[in-house]
XYZ file of C-alpha atoms in Angstrom:
358
model
C 234.611 -31.446 124.252
C 232.113 -28.942 125.546
C 229.384 -30.694 127.965
C 225.955 -28.768 128.066
C 223.003 -29.623 130.279
C 219.411 -28.567 128.780
C 216.212 -28.230 131.181
C 213.204 -28.085 128.485
C 215.342 -29.903 126.254
C 211.435 -31.783 125.623
C 210.296 -28.443 124.188
C 210.891 -26.573 121.343
C 213.665 -24.791 122.056
C 215.486 -28.111 123.897
C 215.021 -29.672 120.433
C 216.208 -27.089 118.506
C 219.113 -25.915 120.707
C 221.032 -29.924 121.035
C 220.225 -30.753 118.523
C 222.464 -26.978 116.962
C 224.876 -28.053 120.086
C 225.550 -31.207 118.449
C 226.560 -30.153 115.060
C 229.047 -28.182 117.336
C 230.643 -30.984 119.019
C 228.898 -30.780 122.097
C 228.060 -33.387 124.465
C 224.299 -32.651 125.365
C 223.003 -33.747 128.881
C 219.146 -33.002 128.968
C 216.474 -32.681 132.119
C 213.571 -34.562 131.700
C 210.567 -34.230 133.813
C 208.664 -38.113 134.686
C 205.871 -38.628 133.400
C 203.548 -41.595 132.940
C 203.192 -40.987 129.045
C 206.586 -40.481 126.309
C 207.351 -36.908 125.912
C 209.827 -36.767 124.472
C 208.040 -36.772 121.008
C 210.190 -33.395 119.596
C 213.752 -35.137 120.300
C 213.626 -39.053 119.412
C 215.082 -38.822 116.788
C 218.649 -37.936 118.667
C 217.459 -40.049 121.423
C 218.515 -43.910 120.564
C 217.661 -46.357 124.274
C 220.248 -49.255 123.384
C 217.684 -51.675 124.777
C 215.133 -51.163 122.038
C 216.783 -49.605 119.013
C 219.891 -50.618 117.586
C 222.704 -51.195 119.575
C 225.205 -49.930 116.663
C 223.371 -46.254 116.837
C 225.732 -44.420 119.627
C 223.562 -42.346 121.879
C 223.505 -38.669 121.323
C 221.970 -36.870 124.012
C 221.662 -38.108 127.727
C 218.320 -37.739 129.631
C 218.635 -38.200 133.049
C 214.960 -37.775 135.615
C 214.747 -34.697 137.418
C 212.375 -31.041 137.993
C 212.661 -28.113 138.384
C 210.575 -27.910 141.699
C 213.481 -30.314 143.618
C 216.658 -29.038 144.046
C 218.078 -32.510 144.782
C 217.188 -33.819 141.623
C 218.703 -30.841 140.086
C 221.787 -30.640 142.720
C 222.347 -34.583 141.634
C 222.355 -34.020 137.935
C 224.811 -31.241 137.995
C 227.604 -32.739 140.289
C 227.253 -36.203 137.777
C 227.508 -34.528 134.176
C 229.767 -31.533 135.315
C 228.880 -28.903 132.387
C 230.691 -26.625 131.358
C 227.005 -24.677 129.729
C 223.897 -25.121 131.000
C 220.175 -23.467 129.209
C 217.533 -23.443 131.221
C 215.062 -23.506 129.693
C 212.667 -25.507 131.382
C 209.296 -22.975 132.416
C 205.492 -23.882 132.672
C 205.821 -21.664 129.623
C 202.126 -20.870 128.774
C 200.852 -17.311 129.352
C 196.976 -18.105 129.786
C 197.454 -21.164 131.820
C 199.707 -19.153 134.194
C 196.183 -17.365 135.476
C 195.148 -21.006 136.720
C 198.033 -22.474 138.120
C 200.094 -19.380 139.637
C 201.430 -20.998 142.053
C 203.030 -24.021 139.794
C 204.666 -21.360 137.696
C 205.865 -19.911 140.401
C 207.600 -22.830 141.762
C 208.807 -23.788 138.378
C 210.248 -20.429 136.619
C 210.869 -18.141 139.648
C 212.364 -20.716 142.591
C 213.159 -22.957 139.891
C 215.772 -20.660 138.343
C 216.838 -20.184 141.878
C 217.214 -23.703 143.247
C 218.662 -23.915 139.892
C 221.817 -21.160 139.803
C 221.888 -22.490 144.118
C 222.903 -26.236 142.366
C 225.870 -24.586 140.463
C 226.768 -22.278 143.764
C 226.441 -25.748 146.398
C 229.224 -27.243 144.115
C 231.402 -24.944 144.237
C 231.128 -25.077 140.364
C 231.146 -20.839 140.572
C 234.032 -20.502 137.739
C 233.638 -23.485 135.686
C 229.948 -23.359 134.545
C 228.524 -20.936 132.344
C 224.476 -20.726 132.816
C 221.832 -19.181 130.256
C 218.267 -18.416 131.712
C 215.429 -18.200 128.927
C 213.667 -14.966 129.871
C 210.504 -13.461 127.776
C 209.366 -10.269 126.129
C 206.638 -10.698 128.151
C 208.713 -8.945 131.454
C 207.431 -5.731 129.505
C 203.767 -6.868 129.247
C 202.013 -3.144 129.714
C 204.875 -1.553 127.850
C 206.355 1.299 128.897
C 208.223 2.157 125.695
C 208.723 0.312 122.036
C 210.544 -0.657 120.599
C 211.923 -2.637 124.152
C 215.048 -3.083 124.550
C 217.394 -4.174 127.351
C 216.812 -1.036 129.469
C 213.360 -0.211 129.100
C 211.665 -0.967 132.591
C 209.539 -4.233 132.935
C 205.697 -4.226 133.778
C 204.722 -7.484 133.205
C 201.173 -8.696 133.003
C 200.479 -12.406 133.813
C 201.244 -14.419 136.889
C 204.302 -16.175 134.217
C 205.512 -12.526 133.508
C 206.067 -12.121 137.081
C 207.836 -15.378 137.779
C 209.795 -14.137 134.891
C 210.791 -11.564 135.997
C 212.007 -13.264 139.059
C 213.879 -15.585 137.781
C 215.932 -12.685 135.317
C 216.309 -10.469 138.708
C 218.002 -13.511 140.767
C 220.031 -14.329 137.674
C 221.719 -10.843 137.725
C 221.898 -11.188 141.100
C 224.000 -14.067 141.041
C 226.588 -12.997 138.596
C 226.927 -9.601 140.359
C 226.996 -11.513 144.120
C 229.189 -14.978 142.835
C 230.788 -13.586 139.948
C 228.982 -16.433 137.870
C 228.400 -15.982 134.735
C 224.938 -16.241 134.652
C 223.434 -14.241 132.038
C 219.606 -13.154 130.823
C 218.379 -13.347 127.342
C 214.862 -11.924 127.157
C 213.314 -14.355 123.965
C 210.104 -12.172 122.679
C 207.858 -14.030 121.113
C 209.949 -17.152 118.958
C 207.584 -19.951 117.079
C 207.952 -23.174 114.875
C 206.654 -26.539 113.624
C 207.241 -27.999 116.595
C 205.601 -25.375 118.821
C 203.210 -26.648 120.880
C 199.443 -26.934 119.658
C 197.567 -24.878 122.118
C 200.007 -22.081 121.410
C 197.958 -19.638 119.231
C 200.398 -19.750 115.957
C 200.444 -23.309 115.885
C 196.615 -23.864 116.318
C 195.937 -21.020 113.722
C 197.986 -23.642 111.024
C 196.706 -26.467 112.627
C 193.438 -25.803 112.303
C 193.530 -23.984 108.330
C 195.779 -27.626 107.363
C 192.626 -29.917 109.635
C 190.206 -26.853 107.618
C 191.501 -26.925 104.322
C 191.629 -30.909 104.845
C 187.832 -31.325 105.253
C 187.906 -32.437 109.037
C 188.241 -29.558 110.633
C 184.519 -26.503 110.674
C 185.985 -23.325 111.929
C 188.698 -21.984 114.849
C 188.022 -20.376 117.379
C 190.436 -17.217 118.881
C 190.656 -14.727 121.288
C 192.047 -10.761 120.576
C 193.030 -10.642 116.767
C 194.567 -7.112 117.204
C 197.050 -8.268 119.732
C 200.581 -7.824 118.339
C 204.305 -9.845 118.344
C 207.419 -10.056 117.293
C 207.579 -12.985 115.828
C 210.840 -15.087 115.257
C 211.536 -18.501 114.399
C 213.221 -20.723 117.469
C 215.742 -22.452 114.963
C 217.498 -18.776 114.701
C 216.294 -18.308 118.727
C 218.675 -20.509 120.266
C 221.934 -20.072 117.399
C 221.690 -16.460 119.952
C 221.184 -18.413 123.113
C 224.675 -20.242 122.244
C 226.300 -17.296 120.907
C 225.432 -14.747 124.231
C 227.237 -17.460 126.581
C 230.544 -17.552 124.064
C 230.280 -13.817 124.118
C 233.597 -12.232 126.592
C 231.832 -10.804 129.350
C 228.472 -12.127 131.049
C 225.487 -9.539 129.624
C 222.059 -9.574 129.128
C 220.764 -9.501 125.556
C 216.971 -9.176 123.610
C 216.096 -11.526 120.690
C 214.018 -10.338 118.394
C 213.258 -9.175 114.777
C 212.182 -5.812 115.276
C 209.235 -6.991 113.413
C 205.700 -6.478 115.057
C 202.393 -8.303 113.550
C 198.850 -8.650 114.671
C 197.303 -12.329 115.070
C 194.945 -11.644 112.388
C 197.766 -11.212 109.951
C 199.182 -14.636 111.432
C 195.802 -15.926 110.765
C 195.287 -14.137 106.893
C 198.590 -15.788 106.033
C 198.222 -19.237 107.696
C 195.370 -19.861 105.489
C 196.541 -18.496 102.082
C 198.826 -20.864 102.753
C 196.436 -23.473 102.658
C 195.078 -22.301 99.725
C 191.898 -20.740 101.322
C 191.500 -15.907 101.324
C 190.005 -14.892 103.792
C 188.393 -12.121 104.370
C 187.304 -10.083 107.473
C 184.531 -8.808 108.426
C 182.769 -7.168 111.327
C 184.854 -5.205 114.689
C 185.619 -6.508 118.253
C 184.160 -9.923 119.518
C 181.441 -9.941 116.291
C 184.402 -9.851 113.518
C 184.933 -13.349 111.623
C 187.552 -14.444 108.676
C 185.804 -15.888 105.556
C 186.472 -17.626 102.579
C 186.709 -15.983 100.343
C 185.493 -18.093 97.962
C 183.042 -20.414 99.406
C 181.614 -17.311 101.326
C 181.882 -19.358 104.443
C 182.741 -18.350 108.224
C 186.449 -20.118 109.021
C 187.454 -17.616 112.150
C 185.340 -16.586 114.874
C 186.386 -15.035 118.232
C 185.684 -16.510 121.328
C 186.762 -14.324 124.560
C 187.349 -17.258 126.404
C 190.354 -16.402 125.179
C 191.218 -13.339 126.017
C 193.434 -12.683 129.203
C 191.915 -11.407 131.979
C 195.198 -8.404 131.657
C 196.205 -8.543 128.049
C 199.495 -7.792 126.196
C 198.433 -5.559 122.992
C 201.933 -4.970 121.411
C 205.530 -6.350 121.913
C 207.977 -5.336 119.252
C 211.949 -5.567 120.506
C 215.303 -4.448 119.440
C 217.627 -6.855 119.045
C 220.137 -3.586 118.058
C 222.590 -5.593 121.171
C 222.331 -8.420 120.301
C 223.229 -8.087 116.037
C 226.213 -5.677 117.293
C 227.534 -7.567 119.619
C 227.647 -11.220 118.987
C 227.095 -10.604 115.228
C 223.329 -12.707 114.810
C 220.863 -12.225 112.073
C 217.428 -11.727 113.905
C 215.439 -12.013 110.628
C 217.472 -15.270 108.993
C 214.150 -16.357 108.426
C 211.288 -14.205 108.060
C 207.766 -13.169 109.207
C 206.761 -15.152 105.947
C 208.869 -18.001 105.955
C 208.030 -19.084 109.433
C 204.426 -19.085 108.507
C 205.038 -20.851 105.052
C 207.086 -23.333 106.793
C 204.655 -23.993 109.503
C 201.545 -24.416 107.284
C 203.737 -26.582 105.058
C 204.301 -28.711 107.809
C 200.954 -29.045 109.583
C 199.148 -30.005 106.181
C 201.434 -33.230 105.861
C 201.081 -33.618 109.746
C 197.130 -33.736 109.351
C 197.053 -35.746 106.558
C 199.379 -38.544 108.120
C 197.043 -38.379 110.940
C 194.402 -39.259 108.662
C 196.053 -42.116 106.843
C 197.327 -43.365 110.305
C 193.369 -43.568 111.800
C 192.465 -45.862 108.416
C 195.431 -48.313 109.452
C 193.404 -48.776 112.915
């Protein structure tokens, strides 16, 4: 049985990856950051505390307290778990927030990656442990060519992108310096019903569900013209695993090869909950209007614009398709929006019913 260690296991990708690896027969361990409130919501269906839950239920994943800003905890956990594979998914991953906490973003996303690699090296596990580093399309930022591939020059436009660029190069450096199987997966935007509520896609589907059910009046967005290559996170974790099963350690772009605007995403999400939007006006004056009622449901708020905007990201997944046999369009853009909108319609209704019980 193979053993995997996932940092960032409580996040969107970590939860899907944990499920995927369990289905593959792995023993799964995760790094959990200490918090005064529970942050294991996405994985609680996988995690059974033997003292609280049914004593007969086998514990399916094992959680360890640690932090990407604390190298001693990483060394301790890796030594204890002795993983065959490490998936480093932990990060301060919100681009807009990285402008507010640039130093912490660098500590967790850049130096955190170094700490993980160095922990494996210090423990003499360079030949035993394969390492997957979660890289990002934000590396391309002010894009130098369209679409972006493994050879496209980087031009990050946020503290998050810059920190992740360090993570990318230090992973490559350790691979070339110490012969480690350490690889980067350059993931383009990947969303799901488990996406954090502050990310624009989930913000849209939640707002559409709330507006449709009468719990919210309006949705405020930033740049409607921003174009992204959006895929389904559940499909992308399969590619992470495939990268570590490849014969040689190589870096791969993980993307769909399709691009859509924030406006398109919003239009589709509202349509899924039964509301047809008509767009009027330009720039900050643009509005999304309910065709049936004439009511303005979407407006622009300049506070959501980034200090340095990334206008378009479009990945070229040819290498992953060819060498790994991965299908980047397993879930279409329309299906992705449908999954998220349907989930949030139920989610909002459940919250309302729960509030009535109090």
